[in-house]
JSON list of C-alpha atoms in Angstrom, two decimals:
[
{"chain": "V", "resi": 1, "resn": "MET", "atom": "CA", "xyz": [-33.50, -11.42, -33.79]},
{"chain": "V", "resi": 2, "resn": "ILE", "atom": "CA", "xyz": [-30.76, -14.08, -33.13]},
{"chain": "V", "resi": 3, "resn": "ARG", "atom": "CA", "xyz": [-28.54, -12.06, -35.59]},
{"chain": "V", "resi": 4, "resn": "ARG", "atom": "CA", "xyz": [-29.11, -8.99, -33.57]},
{"chain": "V", "resi": 5, "resn": "LEU", "atom": "CA", "xyz": [-28.49, -10.75, -30.19]},
{"chain": "V", "resi": 6, "resn": "ALA", "atom": "CA", "xyz": [-25.32, -12.27, -31.54]},
{"chain": "V", "resi": 7, "resn": "PRO", "atom": "CA", "xyz": [-22.75, -9.13, -31.12]},
{"chain": "V", "resi": 8, "resn": "LEU", "atom": "CA", "xyz": [-24.37, -8.86, -27.67]},
{"chain": "V", "resi": 9, "resn": "ALA", "atom": "CA", "xyz": [-23.80, -12.55, -26.71]},
{"chain": "V", "resi": 10, "resn": "ALA", "atom": "CA", "xyz": [-20.26, -12.08, -28.09]},
{"chain": "V", "resi": 11, "resn": "LEU", "atom": "CA", "xyz": [-19.49, -9.18, -25.83]},
{"chain": "V", "resi": 12, "resn": "LEU", "atom": "CA", "xyz": [-20.87, -10.98, -22.63]},
{"chain": "V", "resi": 13, "resn": "PHE", "atom": "CA", "xyz": [-18.74, -13.87, -23.69]},
{"chain": "V", "resi": 14, "resn": "LEU", "atom": "CA", "xyz": [-15.88, -11.64, -23.65]},
{"chain": "V", "resi": 15, "resn": "MET", "atom": "CA", "xyz": [-16.61, -10.19, -20.18]},
{"chain": "V", "resi": 16, "resn": "GLY", "atom": "CA", "xyz": [-16.54, -13.80, -18.66]},
{"chain": "V", "resi": 17, "resn": "CYS", "atom": "CA", "xyz": [-12.96, -14.24, -20.05]},
{"chain": "V", "resi": 18, "resn": "THR", "atom": "CA", "xyz": [-11.18, -11.88, -17.54]},
{"chain": "V", "resi": 19, "resn": "GLU", "atom": "CA", "xyz": [-10.72, -12.40, -13.93]},
{"chain": "V", "resi": 20, "resn": "PRO", "atom": "CA", "xyz": [-11.76, -9.35, -11.86]},
{"chain": "V", "resi": 21, "resn": "VAL", "atom": "CA", "xyz": [-9.57, -7.59, -9.60]},
{"chain": "V", "resi": 22, "resn": "THR", "atom": "CA", "xyz": [-10.90, -7.30, -6.03]},
{"chain": "V", "resi": 23, "resn": "ARG", "atom": "CA", "xyz": [-9.60, -4.99, -3.15]},
{"chain": "V", "resi": 24, "resn": "ASP", "atom": "CA", "xyz": [-8.92, -8.20, -1.23]},
{"chain": "V", "resi": 25, "resn": "SER", "atom": "CA", "xyz": [-7.00, -10.11, -3.80]},
{"chain": "V", "resi": 26, "resn": "HIS", "atom": "CA", "xyz": [-3.82, -11.74, -2.70]},
{"chain": "V", "resi": 27, "resn": "ALA", "atom": "CA", "xyz": [-2.62, -12.18, -6.39]},
{"chain": "V", "resi": 28, "resn": "ARG", "atom": "CA", "xyz": [0.64, -10.41, -6.95]},
{"chain": "V", "resi": 29, "resn": "ILE", "atom": "CA", "xyz": [1.03, -11.49, -10.57]},
{"chain": "V", "resi": 30, "resn": "LEU", "atom": "CA", "xyz": [-1.20, -10.09, -13.25]},
{"chain": "V", "resi": 31, "resn": "LEU", "atom": "CA", "xyz": [-1.56, -11.74, -16.76]},
{"chain": "V", "resi": 32, "resn": "LEU", "atom": "CA", "xyz": [-2.56, -10.00, -19.96]},
{"chain": "V", "resi": 33, "resn": "GLY", "atom": "CA", "xyz": [-2.48, -10.49, -23.51]},
{"chain": "V", "resi": 34, "resn": "ASP", "atom": "CA", "xyz": [-4.34, -12.39, -26.30]},
{"chain": "V", "resi": 35, "resn": "SER", "atom": "CA", "xyz": [-5.37, -15.98, -27.19]},
{"chain": "V", "resi": 36, "resn": "MET", "atom": "CA", "xyz": [-1.90, -17.15, -26.67]},
{"chain": "V", "resi": 37, "resn": "MET", "atom": "CA", "xyz": [-2.49, -16.38, -22.87]},
{"chain": "V", "resi": 38, "resn": "ALA", "atom": "CA", "xyz": [-6.30, -16.98, -22.72]},
{"chain": "V", "resi": 39, "resn": "MET", "atom": "CA", "xyz": [-6.08, -20.63, -24.31]},
{"chain": "V", "resi": 40, "resn": "HIS", "atom": "CA", "xyz": [-7.31, -23.66, -22.28]},
{"chain": "V", "resi": 41, "resn": "SER", "atom": "CA", "xyz": [-8.07, -21.06, -19.02]},
{"chain": "V", "resi": 42, "resn": "ALA", "atom": "CA", "xyz": [-11.38, -22.17, -18.84]},
{"chain": "V", "resi": 43, "resn": "LYS", "atom": "CA", "xyz": [-10.18, -25.79, -18.30]},
{"chain": "V", "resi": 44, "resn": "GLY", "atom": "CA", "xyz": [-7.80, -24.98, -15.53]},
{"chain": "V", "resi": 45, "resn": "MET", "atom": "CA", "xyz": [-4.81, -25.54, -18.11]},
{"chain": "V", "resi": 46, "resn": "GLY", "atom": "CA", "xyz": [-3.77, -22.03, -19.09]},
{"chain": "V", "resi": 47, "resn": "VAL", "atom": "CA", "xyz": [-0.57, -20.27, -19.01]},
{"chain": "V", "resi": 48, "resn": "SER", "atom": "CA", "xyz": [-1.95, -18.62, -15.84]},
{"chain": "V", "resi": 49, "resn": "HIS", "atom": "CA", "xyz": [-2.50, -21.99, -14.21]},
{"chain": "V", "resi": 50, "resn": "ALA", "atom": "CA", "xyz": [0.90, -23.30, -14.93]},
{"chain": "V", "resi": 51, "resn": "ILE", "atom": "CA", "xyz": [2.59, -20.19, -13.37]},
{"chain": "V", "resi": 52, "resn": "GLU", "atom": "CA", "xyz": [0.56, -20.72, -10.27]},
{"chain": "V", "resi": 53, "resn": "GLN", "atom": "CA", "xyz": [1.38, -24.25, -10.00]},
{"chain": "V", "resi": 54, "resn": "GLU", "atom": "CA", "xyz": [5.13, -23.38, -10.82]},
{"chain": "V", "resi": 55, "resn": "LEU", "atom": "CA", "xyz": [5.56, -20.67, -8.19]},
{"chain": "V", "resi": 56, "resn": "ARG", "atom": "CA", "xyz": [2.77, -21.58, -6.01]},
{"chain": "V", "resi": 57, "resn": "GLN", "atom": "CA", "xyz": [1.46, -17.98, -6.12]},
{"chain": "V", "resi": 58, "resn": "PRO", "atom": "CA", "xyz": [-2.10, -16.90, -7.59]},
{"chain": "V", "resi": 59, "resn": "VAL", "atom": "CA", "xyz": [-2.27, -15.08, -10.73]},
{"chain": "V", "resi": 60, "resn": "THR", "atom": "CA", "xyz": [-4.90, -12.93, -11.98]},
{"chain": "V", "resi": 61, "resn": "ASP", "atom": "CA", "xyz": [-5.60, -13.79, -15.63]},
{"chain": "V", "resi": 62, "resn": "ARG", "atom": "CA", "xyz": [-7.26, -10.75, -17.91]},
{"chain": "V", "resi": 63, "resn": "SER", "atom": "CA", "xyz": [-6.30, -12.17, -21.07]},
{"chain": "V", "resi": 64, "resn": "VAL", "atom": "CA", "xyz": [-8.75, -12.22, -23.96]},
{"chain": "V", "resi": 65, "resn": "VAL", "atom": "CA", "xyz": [-9.16, -14.26, -27.23]},
{"chain": "V", "resi": 66, "resn": "GLY", "atom": "CA", "xyz": [-8.38, -12.00, -30.08]},
{"chain": "V", "resi": 67, "resn": "ALA", "atom": "CA", "xyz": [-7.07, -9.09, -28.35]},
{"chain": "V", "resi": 68, "resn": "ARG", "atom": "CA", "xyz": [-4.73, -6.66, -29.82]},
{"chain": "V", "resi": 69, "resn": "TYR", "atom": "CA", "xyz": [-3.20, -3.07, -29.37]},
{"chain": "V", "resi": 70, "resn": "LEU", "atom": "CA", "xyz": [-4.21, -1.22, -32.39]},
{"chain": "V", "resi": 71, "resn": "PHE", "atom": "CA", "xyz": [-7.87, -1.45, -31.36]},
{"chain": "V", "resi": 72, "resn": "ALA", "atom": "CA", "xyz": [-10.32, 1.60, -31.58]},
{"chain": "V", "resi": 73, "resn": "LEU", "atom": "CA", "xyz": [-13.55, 0.20, -30.69]},
{"chain": "V", "resi": 74, "resn": "PRO", "atom": "CA", "xyz": [-14.35, 1.80, -27.30]},
{"chain": "V", "resi": 75, "resn": "ILE", "atom": "CA", "xyz": [-16.96, -0.66, -25.85]},
{"chain": "V", "resi": 76, "resn": "SER", "atom": "CA", "xyz": [-15.36, -4.02, -26.76]},
{"chain": "V", "resi": 77, "resn": "GLY", "atom": "CA", "xyz": [-11.99, -2.41, -26.20]},
{"chain": "V", "resi": 78, "resn": "SER", "atom": "CA", "xyz": [-12.81, -1.79, -22.85]},
{"chain": "V", "resi": 79, "resn": "MET", "atom": "CA", "xyz": [-13.86, -5.23, -22.07]},
{"chain": "V", "resi": 80, "resn": "GLY", "atom": "CA", "xyz": [-10.39, -6.57, -22.96]},
{"chain": "V", "resi": 81, "resn": "LEU", "atom": "CA", "xyz": [-10.08, -6.54, -26.80]},
{"chain": "V", "resi": 82, "resn": "ASN", "atom": "CA", "xyz": [-7.46, -3.68, -26.42]},
{"chain": "V", "resi": 83, "resn": "ILE", "atom": "CA", "xyz": [-4.73, -5.17, -24.44]},
{"chain": "V", "resi": 84, "resn": "THR", "atom": "CA", "xyz": [-3.98, -1.89, -22.84]},
{"chain": "V", "resi": 85, "resn": "LYS", "atom": "CA", "xyz": [-7.37, -1.88, -21.46]},
{"chain": "V", "resi": 86, "resn": "GLN", "atom": "CA", "xyz": [-6.95, -5.13, -19.55]},
{"chain": "V", "resi": 87, "resn": "TYR", "atom": "CA", "xyz": [-4.91, -3.65, -17.03]},
{"chain": "V", "resi": 88, "resn": "ARG", "atom": "CA", "xyz": [-6.47, -2.92, -13.52]},
{"chain": "V", "resi": 89, "resn": "PRO", "atom": "CA", "xyz": [-4.67, -1.50, -10.50]},
{"chain": "V", "resi": 90, "resn": "GLY", "atom": "CA", "xyz": [-3.46, -3.75, -7.92]},
{"chain": "V", "resi": 91, "resn": "LYS", "atom": "CA", "xyz": [-0.45, -4.44, -5.83]},
{"chain": "V", "resi": 92, "resn": "TRP", "atom": "CA", "xyz": [1.26, -6.16, -8.68]},
{"chain": "V", "resi": 93, "resn": "ASP", "atom": "CA", "xyz": [4.93, -7.46, -8.20]},
{"chain": "V", "resi": 94, "resn": "TRP", "atom": "CA", "xyz": [4.87, -8.79, -11.62]},
{"chain": "V", "resi": 95, "resn": "ILE", "atom": "CA", "xyz": [2.94, -7.88, -14.97]},
{"chain": "V", "resi": 96, "resn": "VAL", "atom": "CA", "xyz": [3.23, -10.53, -17.64]},
{"chain": "V", "resi": 97, "resn": "LEU", "atom": "CA", "xyz": [1.62, -9.87, -21.12]},
{"chain": "V", "resi": 98, "resn": "ASN", "atom": "CA", "xyz": [2.18, -10.43, -24.78]},
{"chain": "V", "resi": 99, "resn": "GLY", "atom": "CA", "xyz": [0.51, -9.42, -27.84]},
{"chain": "V", "resi": 100, "resn": "GLY", "atom": "CA", "xyz": [1.19, -7.92, -31.22]},
{"chain": "V", "resi": 101, "resn": "GLY", "atom": "CA", "xyz": [0.29, -11.04, -33.36]},
{"chain": "V", "resi": 102, "resn": "ASN", "atom": "CA", "xyz": [-3.49, -10.15, -33.85]},
{"chain": "V", "resi": 103, "resn": "ASP", "atom": "CA", "xyz": [-2.40, -6.82, -34.92]},
{"chain": "V", "resi": 104, "resn": "ILE", "atom": "CA", "xyz": [0.15, -8.30, -37.63]},
{"chain": "V", "resi": 105, "resn": "TRP", "atom": "CA", "xyz": [-1.81, -11.16, -38.92]},
{"chain": "V", "resi": 106, "resn": "MET", "atom": "CA", "xyz": [-5.23, -9.31, -38.90]},
{"chain": "V", "resi": 107, "resn": "GLY", "atom": "CA", "xyz": [-3.77, -6.11, -40.04]},
{"chain": "V", "resi": 108, "resn": "CYS", "atom": "CA", "xyz": [-1.53, -6.75, -42.76]},
{"chain": "V", "resi": 109, "resn": "GLY", "atom": "CA", "xyz": [-1.75, -10.84, -43.20]},
{"chain": "V", "resi": 110, "resn": "CYS", "atom": "CA", "xyz": [2.00, -11.17, -42.34]},
{"chain": "V", "resi": 111, "resn": "GLY", "atom": "CA", "xyz": [2.77, -9.37, -45.79]},
{"chain": "V", "resi": 112, "resn": "PRO", "atom": "CA", "xyz": [4.47, -5.94, -46.07]},
{"chain": "V", "resi": 113, "resn": "CYS", "atom": "CA", "xyz": [3.92, -5.11, -42.31]},
{"chain": "V", "resi": 114, "resn": "ASP", "atom": "CA", "xyz": [6.91, -2.78, -41.47]},
{"chain": "V", "resi": 115, "resn": "GLY", "atom": "CA", "xyz": [4.63, 0.04, -41.13]},
{"chain": "V", "resi": 116, "resn": "ARG", "atom": "CA", "xyz": [2.36, -1.69, -38.57]},
{"chain": "V", "resi": 117, "resn": "ILE", "atom": "CA", "xyz": [5.13, -3.26, -36.67]},
{"chain": "V", "resi": 118, "resn": "SER", "atom": "CA", "xyz": [6.72, 0.25, -36.23]},
{"chain": "V", "resi": 119, "resn": "ARG", "atom": "CA", "xyz": [3.37, 1.48, -34.81]},
{"chain": "V", "resi": 120, "resn": "LEU", "atom": "CA", "xyz": [3.62, -1.10, -32.37]},
{"chain": "V", "resi": 121, "resn": "ILE", "atom": "CA", "xyz": [7.39, -0.87, -31.55]},
{"chain": "V", "resi": 122, "resn": "SER", "atom": "CA", "xyz": [10.14, 0.79, -33.20]},
{"chain": "V", "resi": 123, "resn": "ARG", "atom": "CA", "xyz": [13.24, -0.48, -34.56]},
{"chain": "V", "resi": 124, "resn": "ASP", "atom": "CA", "xyz": [15.31, 0.78, -31.27]},
{"chain": "V", "resi": 125, "resn": "GLY", "atom": "CA", "xyz": [12.41, -0.34, -28.90]},
{"chain": "V", "resi": 126, "resn": "ARG", "atom": "CA", "xyz": [11.57, 3.18, -27.58]},
{"chain": "V", "resi": 127, "resn": "ARG", "atom": "CA", "xyz": [8.64, 4.26, -29.42]},
{"chain": "V", "resi": 128, "resn": "GLY", "atom": "CA", "xyz": [5.30, 2.58, -30.38]},
{"chain": "V", "resi": 129, "resn": "ARG", "atom": "CA", "xyz": [1.98, 1.20, -28.64]},
{"chain": "V", "resi": 130, "resn": "ILE", "atom": "CA", "xyz": [3.88, -1.45, -26.84]},
{"chain": "V", "resi": 131, "resn": "PRO", "atom": "CA", "xyz": [6.64, 0.59, -25.32]},
{"chain": "V", "resi": 132, "resn": "GLY", "atom": "CA", "xyz": [4.28, 3.17, -24.13]},
{"chain": "V", "resi": 133, "resn": "PHE", "atom": "CA", "xyz": [2.10, 0.73, -22.38]},
{"chain": "V", "resi": 134, "resn": "VAL", "atom": "CA", "xyz": [5.13, -1.04, -21.01]},
{"chain": "V", "resi": 135, "resn": "SER", "atom": "CA", "xyz": [6.40, 2.21, -19.48]},
{"chain": "V", "resi": 136, "resn": "LYS", "atom": "CA", "xyz": [2.84, 2.90, -17.90]},
{"chain": "V", "resi": 137, "resn": "LEU", "atom": "CA", "xyz": [3.01, -0.44, -16.45]},
{"chain": "V", "resi": 138, "resn": "ARG", "atom": "CA", "xyz": [6.64, 0.09, -14.97]},
{"chain": "V", "resi": 139, "resn": "GLN", "atom": "CA", "xyz": [5.37, 3.25, -13.31]},
{"chain": "V", "resi": 140, "resn": "THR", "atom": "CA", "xyz": [3.26, 1.27, -10.88]},
{"chain": "V", "resi": 141, "resn": "GLY", "atom": "CA", "xyz": [6.52, -0.30, -9.49]},
{"chain": "V", "resi": 142, "resn": "ALA", "atom": "CA", "xyz": [5.77, -3.59, -10.81]},
{"chain": "V", "resi": 143, "resn": "GLN", "atom": "CA", "xyz": [8.39, -5.74, -12.86]},
{"chain": "V", "resi": 144, "resn": "VAL", "atom": "CA", "xyz": [7.22, -6.29, -16.47]},
{"chain": "V", "resi": 145, "resn": "VAL", "atom": "CA", "xyz": [7.81, -9.75, -18.31]},
{"chain": "V", "resi": 146, "resn": "PHE", "atom": "CA", "xyz": [6.71, -9.41, -22.15]},
{"chain": "V", "resi": 147, "resn": "VAL", "atom": "CA", "xyz": [6.56, -12.72, -23.67]},
{"chain": "V", "resi": 148, "resn": "GLY", "atom": "CA", "xyz": [7.15, -13.33, -27.43]},
{"chain": "V", "resi": 149, "resn": "TYR", "atom": "CA", "xyz": [5.04, -16.00, -29.53]},
{"chain": "V", "resi": 150, "resn": "LEU", "atom": "CA", "xyz": [5.30, -19.52, -30.30]},
{"chain": "V", "resi": 151, "resn": "ARG", "atom": "CA", "xyz": [6.92, -20.48, -33.74]},
{"chain": "V", "resi": 152, "resn": "THR", "atom": "CA", "xyz": [5.21, -23.06, -35.80]},
{"chain": "V", "resi": 153, "resn": "PRO", "atom": "CA", "xyz": [6.45, -26.59, -35.70]},
{"chain": "V", "resi": 154, "resn": "GLY", "atom": "CA", "xyz": [7.95, -26.65, -39.31]},
{"chain": "V", "resi": 155, "resn": "VAL", "atom": "CA", "xyz": [4.78, -27.97, -40.90]},
{"chain": "V", "resi": 156, "resn": "THR", "atom": "CA", "xyz": [2.12, -26.33, -42.87]},
{"chain": "V", "resi": 157, "resn": "SER", "atom": "CA", "xyz": [0.34, -23.51, -40.92]},
{"chain": "V", "resi": 158, "resn": "PRO", "atom": "CA", "xyz": [-1.97, -20.54, -41.46]},
{"chain": "V", "resi": 159, "resn": "ILE", "atom": "CA", "xyz": [0.72, -18.30, -39.88]},
{"chain": "V", "resi": 160, "resn": "GLU", "atom": "CA", "xyz": [3.88, -19.83, -41.51]},
{"chain": "V", "resi": 161, "resn": "GLY", "atom": "CA", "xyz": [4.42, -16.78, -43.48]},
{"chain": "V", "resi": 162, "resn": "CYS", "atom": "CA", "xyz": [4.70, -14.66, -40.06]},
{"chain": "V", "resi": 163, "resn": "ALA", "atom": "CA", "xyz": [8.07, -16.23, -39.11]},
{"chain": "V", "resi": 164, "resn": "ASP", "atom": "CA", "xyz": [10.01, -13.15, -40.23]},
{"chain": "V", "resi": 165, "resn": "ASP", "atom": "CA", "xyz": [7.63, -10.79, -38.40]},
{"chain": "V", "resi": 166, "resn": "GLY", "atom": "CA", "xyz": [7.89, -12.77, -35.29]},
{"chain": "V", "resi": 167, "resn": "ASP", "atom": "CA", "xyz": [11.64, -12.59, -35.50]},
{"chain": "V", "resi": 168, "resn": "GLU", "atom": "CA", "xyz": [11.71, -9.00, -36.10]},
{"chain": "V", "resi": 169, "resn": "MET", "atom": "CA", "xyz": [9.13, -8.39, -33.12]},
{"chain": "V", "resi": 170, "resn": "ASP", "atom": "CA", "xyz": [11.60, -10.45, -31.12]},
{"chain": "V", "resi": 171, "resn": "ARG", "atom": "CA", "xyz": [14.70, -8.52, -31.91]},
{"chain": "V", "resi": 172, "resn": "ARG", "atom": "CA", "xyz": [12.64, -5.14, -31.15]},
{"chain": "V", "resi": 173, "resn": "LEU", "atom": "CA", "xyz": [11.25, -6.38, -27.88]},
{"chain": "V", "resi": 174, "resn": "ALA", "atom": "CA", "xyz": [14.63, -7.50, -26.78]},
{"chain": "V", "resi": 175, "resn": "ARG", "atom": "CA", "xyz": [15.94, -3.81, -27.29]},
{"chain": "V", "resi": 176, "resn": "LEU", "atom": "CA", "xyz": [12.89, -2.59, -25.43]},
{"chain": "V", "resi": 177, "resn": "ALA", "atom": "CA", "xyz": [13.88, -5.04, -22.55]},
{"chain": "V", "resi": 178, "resn": "ALA", "atom": "CA", "xyz": [17.40, -3.85, -22.48]},
{"chain": "V", "resi": 179, "resn": "LEU", "atom": "CA", "xyz": [16.63, -0.23, -21.86]},
{"chain": "V", "resi": 180, "resn": "ASP", "atom": "CA", "xyz": [15.01, -1.05, -18.28]},
{"chain": "V", "resi": 181, "resn": "ARG", "atom": "CA", "xyz": [16.45, -3.40, -15.74]},
{"chain": "V", "resi": 182, "resn": "GLY", "atom": "CA", "xyz": [12.72, -4.00, -14.73]},
{"chain": "V", "resi": 183, "resn": "VAL", "atom": "CA", "xyz": [11.45, -5.10, -18.12]},
{"chain": "V", "resi": 184, "resn": "HIS", "atom": "CA", "xyz": [12.12, -8.68, -19.18]},
{"chain": "V", "resi": 185, "resn": "PHE", "atom": "CA", "xyz": [11.63, -10.27, -22.54]},
{"chain": "V", "resi": 186, "resn": "VAL", "atom": "CA", "xyz": [10.79, -14.20, -22.71]},
{"chain": "V", "resi": 187, "resn": "SER", "atom": "CA", "xyz": [11.28, -15.70, -26.09]},
{"chain": "V", "resi": 188, "resn": "LEU", "atom": "CA", "xyz": [9.41, -18.70, -27.19]},
{"chain": "V", "resi": 189, "resn": "ALA", "atom": "CA", "xyz": [11.17, -19.10, -30.47]},
{"chain": "V", "resi": 190, "resn": "ASP", "atom": "CA", "xyz": [13.04, -22.06, -29.41]},
{"chain": "V", "resi": 191, "resn": "LEU", "atom": "CA", "xyz": [10.35, -23.62, -27.40]},
{"chain": "V", "resi": 192, "resn": "VAL", "atom": "CA", "xyz": [8.92, -26.04, -30.33]},
{"chain": "V", "resi": 193, "resn": "PRO", "atom": "CA", "xyz": [11.04, -28.94, -31.29]},
{"chain": "V", "resi": 194, "resn": "TYR", "atom": "CA", "xyz": [11.10, -28.91, -35.12]},
{"chain": "V", "resi": 195, "resn": "GLY", "atom": "CA", "xyz": [8.43, -31.36, -36.46]},
{"chain": "V", "resi": 196, "resn": "ASP", "atom": "CA", "xyz": [6.67, -31.64, -33.09]},
{"chain": "V", "resi": 197, "resn": "ARG", "atom": "CA", "xyz": [3.12, -30.72, -33.35]},
{"chain": "V", "resi": 198, "resn": "SER", "atom": "CA", "xyz": [2.35, -31.59, -29.71]},
{"chain": "V", "resi": 199, "resn": "TYR", "atom": "CA", "xyz": [2.79, -27.76, -28.60]},
{"chain": "V", "resi": 200, "resn": "HIS", "atom": "CA", "xyz": [0.03, -26.71, -30.81]},
{"chain": "V", "resi": 201, "resn": "GLY", "atom": "CA", "xyz": [-3.70, -27.12, -31.22]},
{"chain": "V", "resi": 202, "resn": "LEU", "atom": "CA", "xyz": [-5.20, -28.55, -34.23]},
{"chain": "V", "resi": 203, "resn": "ASP", "atom": "CA", "xyz": [-5.31, -25.04, -36.05]},
{"chain": "V", "resi": 204, "resn": "ARG", "atom": "CA", "xyz": [-1.42, -25.11, -35.63]},
{"chain": "V", "resi": 205, "resn": "ILE", "atom": "CA", "xyz": [-1.79, -21.34, -34.63]},
{"chain": "V", "resi": 206, "resn": "HIS", "atom": "CA", "xyz": [-2.76, -21.55, -30.66]},
{"chain": "V", "resi": 207, "resn": "PRO", "atom": "CA", "xyz": [-0.98, -23.64, -28.17]},
{"chain": "V", "resi": 208, "resn": "SER", "atom": "CA", "xyz": [-2.05, -26.86, -26.97]},
{"chain": "V", "resi": 209, "resn": "ALA", "atom": "CA", "xyz": [-2.58, -27.67, -23.25]},
{"chain": "V", "resi": 210, "resn": "LYS", "atom": "CA", "xyz": [1.15, -28.81, -23.14]},
{"chain": "V", "resi": 211, "resn": "GLY", "atom": "CA", "xyz": [1.97, -25.81, -25.06]},
{"chain": "V", "resi": 212, "resn": "SER", "atom": "CA", "xyz": [0.34, -23.54, -22.50]},
{"chain": "V", "resi": 213, "resn": "ARG", "atom": "CA", "xyz": [2.19, -25.46, -19.78]},
{"chain": "V", "resi": 214, "resn": "ALA", "atom": "CA", "xyz": [5.38, -24.98, -21.25]},
{"chain": "V", "resi": 215, "resn": "ILE", "atom": "CA", "xyz": [5.08, -21.21, -21.92]},
{"chain": "V", "resi": 216, "resn": "GLY", "atom": "CA", "xyz": [3.97, -20.90, -18.19]},
{"chain": "V", "resi": 217, "resn": "GLU", "atom": "CA", "xyz": [6.91, -22.96, -16.98]},
{"chain": "V", "resi": 218, "resn": "ARG", "atom": "CA", "xyz": [9.32, -20.70, -19.06]},
{"chain": "V", "resi": 219, "resn": "ILE", "atom": "CA", "xyz": [7.92, -17.47, -17.56]},
{"chain": "V", "resi": 220, "resn": "SER", "atom": "CA", "xyz": [7.95, -18.99, -14.14]},
{"chain": "V", "resi": 221, "resn": "ASP", "atom": "CA", "xyz": [11.69, -19.67, -14.52]},
{"chain": "V", "resi": 222, "resn": "LEU", "atom": "CA", "xyz": [12.43, -15.74, -15.43]},
{"chain": "V", "resi": 223, "resn": "ILE", "atom": "CA", "xyz": [10.34, -14.64, -12.29]},
{"chain": "V", "resi": 224, "resn": "ARG", "atom": "CA", "xyz": [12.14, -17.30, -9.98]},
{"chain": "V", "resi": 225, "resn": "GLU", "atom": "CA", "xyz": [15.68, -16.48, -11.16]},
{"chain": "V", "resi": 226, "resn": "ARG", "atom": "CA", "xyz": [14.79, -12.47, -10.91]},
{"chain": "V", "resi": 227, "resn": "SER", "atom": "CA", "xyz": [13.15, -13.12, -7.57]},
{"chain": "V", "resi": 228, "resn": "ARG", "atom": "CA", "xyz": [16.48, -14.67, -6.29]},
{"chain": "V", "resi": 229, "resn": "ARG", "atom": "CA", "xyz": [18.42, -11.94, -7.35]},
{"chain": "V", "resi": 230, "resn": "GLY", "atom": "CA", "xyz": [16.17, -9.45, -5.34]},
{"chain": "V", "resi": 231, "resn": "GLN", "atom": "CA", "xyz": [14.19, -8.18, -8.40]},
{"chain": "V", "resi": 232, "resn": "THR", "atom": "CA", "xyz": [10.61, -8.67, -6.92]},
{"chain": "V", "resi": 233, "resn": "VAL", "atom": "CA", "xyz": [9.76, -4.98, -7.60]},
{"chain": "V", "resi": 234, "resn": "ASN", "atom": "CA", "xyz": [11.34, -1.84, -9.02]}
]
């Protein structure tokens, strides 16, 4: 019986990992993505909390641990494991998101991943699951911020072999951002000093609370700068 209930319990847990979007919500910033965004949120120390503290604006966080773009299961996908299903309509000025790491790491083990990366985003940044989703988000009138991944601190990590794939994803995402002045790419490739393990958790994959704070600060810096230029919407 316990084994039968385990999948249901997992689904109920996922439901609790996303913030609801209510009609009277004052939040104008929406956060979507995977565990890099979701880590430490339950303790009030996630990326969304850092953004709130930096910008002094509420953030609706709908990110989910383990989420990906190439996800076909309808029930758990609609509950947030499919990043494209995390979006909810609202009066968003900014939509911040990440993703793709789970598709690569779990999909091809950071081995021969060219085909899978191209399904996410083409070399020119114009085609794939990510550009298609970003285009839909832009049609709402919101500015879109796509965030890259932390690199490992230069010590042994389960995802050490993913570095080249991460660099290629960053290049393609930068090309996507260059196509639309309302799309912005935030690279985290230089965020972690070499040999500094304090930005990662014990698994050396996910950010520590310090890492989440630093990610939120970098996102906030971009939003603050673009807002000063009058790029709040459209």
